[in-house]
mmCIF file of C-alpha atoms in Angstrom:
data_model
loop_
_atom_site.group_PDB
_atom_site.id
_atom_site.type_symbol
_atom_site.label_atom_id
_atom_site.label_comp_id
_atom_site.label_asym_id
_atom_site.label_seq_id
_atom_site.Cartn_x
_atom_site.Cartn_y
_atom_site.Cartn_z
ATOM 1 C CA MET S 799 -7.933 18.537 37.720
ATOM 2 C CA SER S 800 -7.660 15.156 39.405
ATOM 3 C CA SER S 801 -10.430 13.713 37.214
ATOM 4 C CA VAL S 802 -8.664 14.769 34.000
ATOM 5 C CA GLU S 803 -5.277 13.209 34.746
ATOM 6 C CA PRO S 804 -6.522 9.587 35.009
ATOM 7 C CA GLN S 805 -8.255 9.994 31.630
ATOM 8 C CA LYS S 806 -5.034 11.177 30.023
ATOM 9 C CA SER S 807 -3.149 8.350 31.685
ATOM 10 C CA ALA S 808 -5.649 5.746 30.466
ATOM 11 C CA SER S 809 -5.513 7.159 26.934
ATOM 12 C CA SER S 810 -1.731 7.103 26.966
ATOM 13 C CA ARG S 811 -1.696 3.484 28.111
ATOM 14 C CA LEU S 812 -4.153 2.421 25.398
ATOM 15 C CA PHE S 813 -2.488 4.286 22.538
ATOM 16 C CA GLN S 814 0.828 2.470 22.661
ATOM 17 C CA PRO S 815 2.226 0.431 19.748
ATOM 18 C CA ILE S 816 1.645 -3.031 21.257
ATOM 19 C CA PRO S 817 -2.024 -2.538 22.266
ATOM 20 C CA VAL S 818 -3.019 -0.728 19.064
ATOM 21 C CA PHE S 819 -1.327 -3.127 16.644
ATOM 22 C CA THR S 820 -2.497 -6.153 18.649
ATOM 23 C CA ILE S 821 -6.104 -4.937 18.449
ATOM 24 C CA ALA S 822 -5.704 -4.237 14.724
ATOM 25 C CA VAL S 823 -4.406 -7.759 14.054
ATOM 26 C CA LEU S 824 -7.015 -9.456 16.274
ATOM 27 C CA PHE S 825 -9.790 -7.403 14.670
ATOM 28 C CA ARG S 826 -8.813 -8.710 11.244
ATOM 29 C CA ALA S 827 -8.405 -12.263 12.558
ATOM 30 C CA VAL S 828 -11.949 -12.175 13.948
ATOM 31 C CA LEU S 829 -13.279 -10.902 10.618
ATOM 32 C CA LEU S 830 -11.433 -13.695 8.766
ATOM 33 C CA VAL S 831 -12.991 -16.336 11.013
ATOM 34 C CA TYR S 832 -16.422 -14.738 10.769
ATOM 35 C CA GLY S 833 -16.103 -14.462 6.993
ATOM 36 C CA HIS S 834 -15.322 -18.161 6.727
ATOM 37 C CA TYR S 835 -18.402 -18.931 8.828
ATOM 38 C CA GLN S 836 -20.654 -16.670 6.740
ATOM 39 C CA ASP S 837 -19.407 -18.175 3.483
ATOM 40 C CA GLN S 838 -20.283 -21.651 4.784
ATOM 41 C CA ASN S 839 -23.679 -20.786 6.252
ATOM 42 C CA SER S 840 -25.202 -17.919 4.289
ATOM 43 C CA ALA S 841 -26.362 -17.367 0.731
ATOM 44 C CA LEU S 842 -24.864 -13.883 0.998
ATOM 45 C CA LYS S 843 -21.125 -14.504 0.839
ATOM 46 C CA TYR S 844 -18.596 -12.490 2.833
ATOM 47 C CA THR S 845 -15.797 -13.117 0.332
ATOM 48 C CA ASP S 846 -15.490 -10.558 -2.459
ATOM 49 C CA ILE S 847 -16.314 -11.951 -5.899
ATOM 50 C CA ASP S 848 -12.966 -10.644 -7.179
ATOM 51 C CA TYR S 849 -11.162 -12.895 -4.728
ATOM 52 C CA TYR S 850 -12.538 -15.934 -6.560
ATOM 53 C CA VAL S 851 -11.203 -14.409 -9.779
ATOM 54 C CA PHE S 852 -7.767 -13.935 -8.173
ATOM 55 C CA THR S 853 -7.618 -17.463 -6.794
ATOM 56 C CA ASP S 854 -8.837 -19.044 -10.033
ATOM 57 C CA ALA S 855 -6.078 -17.183 -11.886
ATOM 58 C CA ALA S 856 -3.576 -18.454 -9.305
ATOM 59 C CA LYS S 857 -4.668 -22.026 -10.088
ATOM 60 C CA TYR S 858 -3.861 -21.493 -13.767
ATOM 61 C CA VAL S 859 -0.456 -20.041 -12.845
ATOM 62 C CA ALA S 860 0.241 -22.983 -10.519
ATOM 63 C CA ARG S 861 -0.347 -25.299 -13.511
ATOM 64 C CA GLY S 862 2.065 -23.279 -15.659
ATOM 65 C CA GLN S 863 -0.676 -21.548 -17.635
ATOM 66 C CA SER S 864 -1.552 -17.895 -18.147
ATOM 67 C CA PRO S 865 -3.707 -16.224 -15.467
ATOM 68 C CA TYR S 866 -5.700 -14.653 -18.301
ATOM 69 C CA GLU S 867 -7.197 -18.050 -19.029
ATOM 70 C CA ARG S 868 -9.581 -17.029 -16.260
ATOM 71 C CA ASP S 869 -12.344 -14.830 -17.680
ATOM 72 C CA THR S 870 -12.501 -11.282 -16.221
ATOM 73 C CA TYR S 871 -8.970 -11.484 -14.776
ATOM 74 C CA ARG S 872 -7.581 -8.076 -15.718
ATOM 75 C CA TYR S 873 -4.763 -7.578 -13.235
ATOM 76 C CA THR S 874 -0.990 -7.983 -13.317
ATOM 77 C CA PRO S 875 0.268 -11.599 -13.303
ATOM 78 C CA LEU S 876 2.199 -10.616 -10.160
ATOM 79 C CA LEU S 877 -1.051 -10.758 -8.210
ATOM 80 C CA ALA S 878 -1.785 -14.300 -9.395
ATOM 81 C CA TRP S 879 1.760 -15.380 -8.533
ATOM 82 C CA MET S 880 1.427 -13.897 -5.051
ATOM 83 C CA LEU S 881 -1.659 -16.048 -4.490
ATOM 84 C CA ILE S 882 -0.292 -19.396 -5.700
ATOM 85 C CA PRO S 883 -0.619 -20.876 -2.158
ATOM 86 C CA THR S 884 -4.412 -20.499 -2.517
ATOM 87 C CA ALA S 885 -4.256 -23.234 -5.153
ATOM 88 C CA TRP S 886 -3.058 -25.702 -2.533
ATOM 89 C CA ASP S 887 -5.488 -27.916 -0.635
ATOM 90 C CA GLY S 888 -6.717 -27.204 2.861
ATOM 91 C CA LEU S 889 -7.069 -23.826 4.537
ATOM 92 C CA TRP S 890 -4.685 -22.115 2.108
ATOM 93 C CA PHE S 891 -7.664 -20.647 0.256
ATOM 94 C CA ASP S 892 -7.597 -17.807 2.811
ATOM 95 C CA PHE S 893 -3.883 -17.125 2.252
ATOM 96 C CA GLY S 894 -4.631 -14.129 0.051
ATOM 97 C CA LYS S 895 -6.972 -12.591 2.594
ATOM 98 C CA VAL S 896 -4.322 -12.941 5.292
ATOM 99 C CA LEU S 897 -1.748 -11.378 2.958
ATOM 100 C CA PHE S 898 -4.039 -8.450 2.121
ATOM 101 C CA ALA S 899 -4.934 -7.884 5.781
ATOM 102 C CA ALA S 900 -1.273 -8.020 6.814
ATOM 103 C CA SER S 901 -0.464 -5.494 4.082
ATOM 104 C CA ASP S 902 -2.970 -2.965 5.342
ATOM 105 C CA VAL S 903 -1.630 -3.371 8.914
ATOM 106 C CA LEU S 904 1.861 -2.707 7.546
ATOM 107 C CA ALA S 905 0.476 0.363 5.766
ATOM 108 C CA GLY S 906 -0.794 1.565 9.126
ATOM 109 C CA GLY S 907 2.641 0.904 10.585
ATOM 110 C CA LEU S 908 4.204 3.145 7.936
ATOM 111 C CA ILE S 909 1.664 5.871 8.705
ATOM 112 C CA TYR S 910 2.663 5.696 12.359
ATOM 113 C CA ALA S 911 6.385 5.682 11.509
ATOM 114 C CA MET S 912 6.067 8.746 9.271
ATOM 115 C CA LEU S 913 4.097 10.684 11.879
ATOM 116 C CA ARG S 914 6.762 9.895 14.461
ATOM 117 C CA GLN S 915 9.904 10.341 12.358
ATOM 118 C CA THR S 916 8.985 13.088 9.907
ATOM 119 C CA TYR S 917 6.392 15.098 11.810
ATOM 120 C CA LYS S 918 7.869 14.420 15.274
ATOM 121 C CA LEU S 919 4.550 13.572 16.910
ATOM 122 C CA GLN S 920 4.530 11.904 20.298
ATOM 123 C CA THR S 921 3.567 8.226 20.476
ATOM 124 C CA THR S 922 -0.027 8.753 21.661
ATOM 125 C CA PRO S 923 -1.169 11.350 19.073
ATOM 126 C CA ALA S 924 0.681 9.515 16.290
ATOM 127 C CA LEU S 925 -1.135 6.276 17.129
ATOM 128 C CA LYS S 926 -4.477 8.069 17.373
ATOM 129 C CA TYR S 927 -4.061 9.329 13.823
ATOM 130 C CA ALA S 928 -2.755 5.952 12.599
ATOM 131 C CA SER S 929 -5.734 4.245 14.268
ATOM 132 C CA ILE S 930 -8.048 6.024 11.834
ATOM 133 C CA TRP S 931 -6.627 3.497 9.378
ATOM 134 C CA LEU S 932 -5.617 0.602 11.622
ATOM 135 C CA LEU S 933 -8.911 0.328 13.534
ATOM 136 C CA ASN S 934 -11.188 1.401 10.695
ATOM 137 C CA PRO S 935 -13.891 -1.284 10.159
ATOM 138 C CA MET S 936 -14.173 -0.455 6.461
ATOM 139 C CA VAL S 937 -10.431 -0.872 5.862
ATOM 140 C CA ALA S 938 -10.354 -4.161 7.782
ATOM 141 C CA GLN S 939 -13.427 -5.508 6.012
ATOM 142 C CA ILE S 940 -12.155 -4.649 2.537
ATOM 143 C CA SER S 941 -8.936 -6.610 3.106
ATOM 144 C CA THR S 942 -10.491 -9.590 4.872
ATOM 145 C CA ARG S 943 -13.113 -9.953 2.142
ATOM 146 C CA GLY S 944 -10.281 -10.529 -0.315
ATOM 147 C CA SER S 945 -9.673 -7.163 -1.973
ATOM 148 C CA SER S 946 -6.067 -6.519 -2.981
ATOM 149 C CA GLU S 947 -6.292 -2.824 -2.113
ATOM 150 C CA GLY S 948 -4.381 -3.482 1.119
ATOM 151 C CA VAL S 949 -1.290 -4.421 -0.908
ATOM 152 C CA LEU S 950 -1.575 -1.265 -2.968
ATOM 153 C CA ALA S 951 -2.083 0.832 0.174
ATOM 154 C CA PHE S 952 1.175 -0.563 1.535
ATOM 155 C CA MET S 953 2.973 0.290 -1.730
ATOM 156 C CA VAL S 954 1.654 3.853 -1.719
ATOM 157 C CA MET S 955 2.593 4.360 1.934
ATOM 158 C CA ALA S 956 6.057 2.949 1.187
ATOM 159 C CA LEU S 957 6.308 5.454 -1.677
ATOM 160 C CA LEU S 958 5.369 8.310 0.652
ATOM 161 C CA TRP S 959 7.797 7.081 3.321
ATOM 162 C CA ALA S 960 10.622 6.934 0.766
ATOM 163 C CA CYS S 961 9.907 10.503 -0.360
ATOM 164 C CA LEU S 962 9.814 11.848 3.196
ATOM 165 C CA SER S 963 13.019 9.920 3.981
ATOM 166 C CA ARG S 964 14.675 11.287 0.817
ATOM 167 C CA GLN S 965 15.228 7.784 -0.559
ATOM 168 C CA TRP S 966 14.720 8.834 -4.164
ATOM 169 C CA VAL S 967 15.624 5.520 -5.833
ATOM 170 C CA ILE S 968 13.279 3.577 -3.546
ATOM 171 C CA ALA S 969 10.566 6.180 -4.171
ATOM 172 C CA GLY S 970 10.935 5.770 -7.940
ATOM 173 C CA ILE S 971 10.858 1.978 -7.711
ATOM 174 C CA MET S 972 7.767 1.992 -5.467
ATOM 175 C CA LEU S 973 5.977 4.414 -7.803
ATOM 176 C CA GLY S 974 6.757 2.183 -10.793
ATOM 177 C CA VAL S 975 5.662 -1.001 -9.009
ATOM 178 C CA SER S 976 2.441 0.510 -7.657
ATOM 179 C CA VAL S 977 1.427 1.935 -11.059
ATOM 180 C CA HIS S 978 2.166 -1.452 -12.631
ATOM 181 C CA PHE S 979 0.056 -3.167 -9.974
ATOM 182 C CA LYS S 980 -2.891 -0.821 -10.584
ATOM 183 C CA ILE S 981 -2.816 2.247 -12.779
ATOM 184 C CA TYR S 982 -4.395 4.831 -10.472
ATOM 185 C CA PRO S 983 -1.380 5.567 -8.178
ATOM 186 C CA PHE S 984 -0.110 7.487 -11.223
ATOM 187 C CA ILE S 985 -2.194 10.417 -9.939
ATOM 188 C CA TYR S 986 0.308 10.835 -7.090
ATOM 189 C CA ALA S 987 3.274 11.258 -9.460
ATOM 190 C CA GLY S 988 2.552 14.883 -10.334
ATOM 191 C CA ALA S 989 2.162 15.923 -6.698
ATOM 192 C CA ILE S 990 5.382 14.122 -5.724
ATOM 193 C CA ILE S 991 7.410 15.671 -8.561
ATOM 194 C CA TRP S 992 6.084 19.147 -7.789
ATOM 195 C CA TRP S 993 6.824 18.665 -4.068
ATOM 196 C CA LEU S 994 10.461 17.743 -4.722
ATOM 197 C CA ASP S 995 11.794 21.270 -4.852
ATOM 198 C CA ASP S 996 15.224 22.241 -3.605
ATOM 199 C CA LYS S 997 13.932 23.045 -0.109
ATOM 200 C CA LYS S 998 12.452 19.545 0.343
ATOM 201 C CA SER S 999 15.584 18.015 -1.160
ATOM 202 C CA ASN S 1000 18.027 19.928 1.068
ATOM 203 C CA LEU S 1001 19.622 21.523 -1.985
ATOM 204 C CA PRO S 1002 20.700 25.201 -2.383
ATOM 205 C CA GLN S 1003 17.654 27.257 -3.291
ATOM 206 C CA ALA S 1004 17.467 29.684 -6.171
ATOM 207 C CA THR S 1005 15.221 32.739 -6.418
ATOM 208 C CA VAL S 1006 13.049 31.307 -9.167
ATOM 209 C CA SER S 1007 10.920 34.405 -9.760
ATOM 210 C CA SER S 1008 13.996 36.410 -10.817
ATOM 211 C CA LEU S 1009 15.206 33.800 -13.336
ATOM 212 C CA ALA S 1010 14.523 33.587 -17.060
ATOM 213 C CA MET S 1011 12.188 30.854 -18.308
ATOM 214 C CA THR S 1012 15.017 28.583 -19.442
ATOM 215 C CA ASP S 1013 16.767 29.020 -16.104
ATOM 216 C CA GLN S 1014 13.524 28.244 -14.264
ATOM 217 C CA ILE S 1015 13.231 24.999 -16.238
ATOM 218 C CA ARG S 1016 16.832 24.098 -15.406
ATOM 219 C CA THR S 1017 16.124 24.867 -11.741
ATOM 220 C CA PHE S 1018 13.014 22.677 -11.807
ATOM 221 C CA ILE S 1019 15.006 19.714 -13.149
ATOM 222 C CA ASN S 1020 16.923 18.720 -10.028
ATOM 223 C CA VAL S 1021 18.557 15.451 -8.961
ATOM 224 C CA PRO S 1022 15.676 14.073 -6.828
ATOM 225 C CA ARG S 1023 13.121 14.716 -9.592
ATOM 226 C CA LEU S 1024 15.342 13.038 -12.171
ATOM 227 C CA ARG S 1025 15.978 10.004 -9.960
ATOM 228 C CA VAL S 1026 12.314 9.482 -9.088
ATOM 229 C CA THR S 1027 11.244 9.939 -12.719
ATOM 230 C CA ILE S 1028 13.918 7.707 -14.245
ATOM 231 C CA TRP S 1029 13.575 4.893 -11.700
ATOM 232 C CA SER S 1030 9.771 4.904 -11.825
ATOM 233 C CA LEU S 1031 9.720 4.789 -15.626
ATOM 234 C CA PHE S 1032 12.434 2.114 -15.668
ATOM 235 C CA THR S 1033 10.622 -0.065 -13.110
ATOM 236 C CA PHE S 1034 7.229 0.351 -14.749
ATOM 237 C CA SER S 1035 8.601 -0.370 -18.225
ATOM 238 C CA ILE S 1036 10.630 -3.420 -17.207
ATOM 239 C CA LEU S 1037 7.693 -4.966 -15.329
ATOM 240 C CA ASN S 1038 5.271 -4.389 -18.201
ATOM 241 C CA ILE S 1039 7.645 -5.673 -20.878
ATOM 242 C CA TRP S 1040 8.496 -8.729 -18.749
ATOM 243 C CA MET S 1041 4.838 -9.534 -18.067
ATOM 244 C CA PHE S 1042 3.877 -8.978 -21.715
ATOM 245 C CA LYS S 1043 6.614 -11.299 -22.982
ATOM 246 C CA MET S 1044 5.569 -14.014 -20.505
#
């Protein structure tokens, strides 16, 4: 019994917010430094080829031109605008990598927050689960190589947080923004809409099986589903129309 308690104590001390998030940030910082070294000294580059596409598009935007002047750029102009500092001289070329890495750490922070607030896990088990993302070498490498998936991961986690927190307007906005940023988060829309029944929404529940088809449809169309749907479509449409006109 005495040999087990110190192990639990050591685990509890390690899996605290400050140590875990400090390690996650330092891990990504080391990879950023190493990536810069490999790019300078090896024929096999650490930086993702898409990152050069992003930063080239940002240079066009910085000069007041369209990001689509850069061949193979097929992303939202928002991404090029986010990376305008990479067009500046000096070490700002790595700005995007830092932004992407910070985004995936923030995504891990939202995972931890949801496990604590919604699922009422204690600090240690919540951080152990969150560490599957935060301390995952693949996740850290993808972001520090210059992939924008970290930003999208943060958006999707923010969407999930908003749903679990019953912030329907924020959930709709985040769904619209994330689908505009890259189309595939649309696959989460169906699951979210189906999940938003009266029980999840803290609304009075009806016995659906005993209702007629038209009544079942009216029961399905509740306030949370309408808000998420309307705000996501509004956000997605406005962003796309705005970008297209520009």
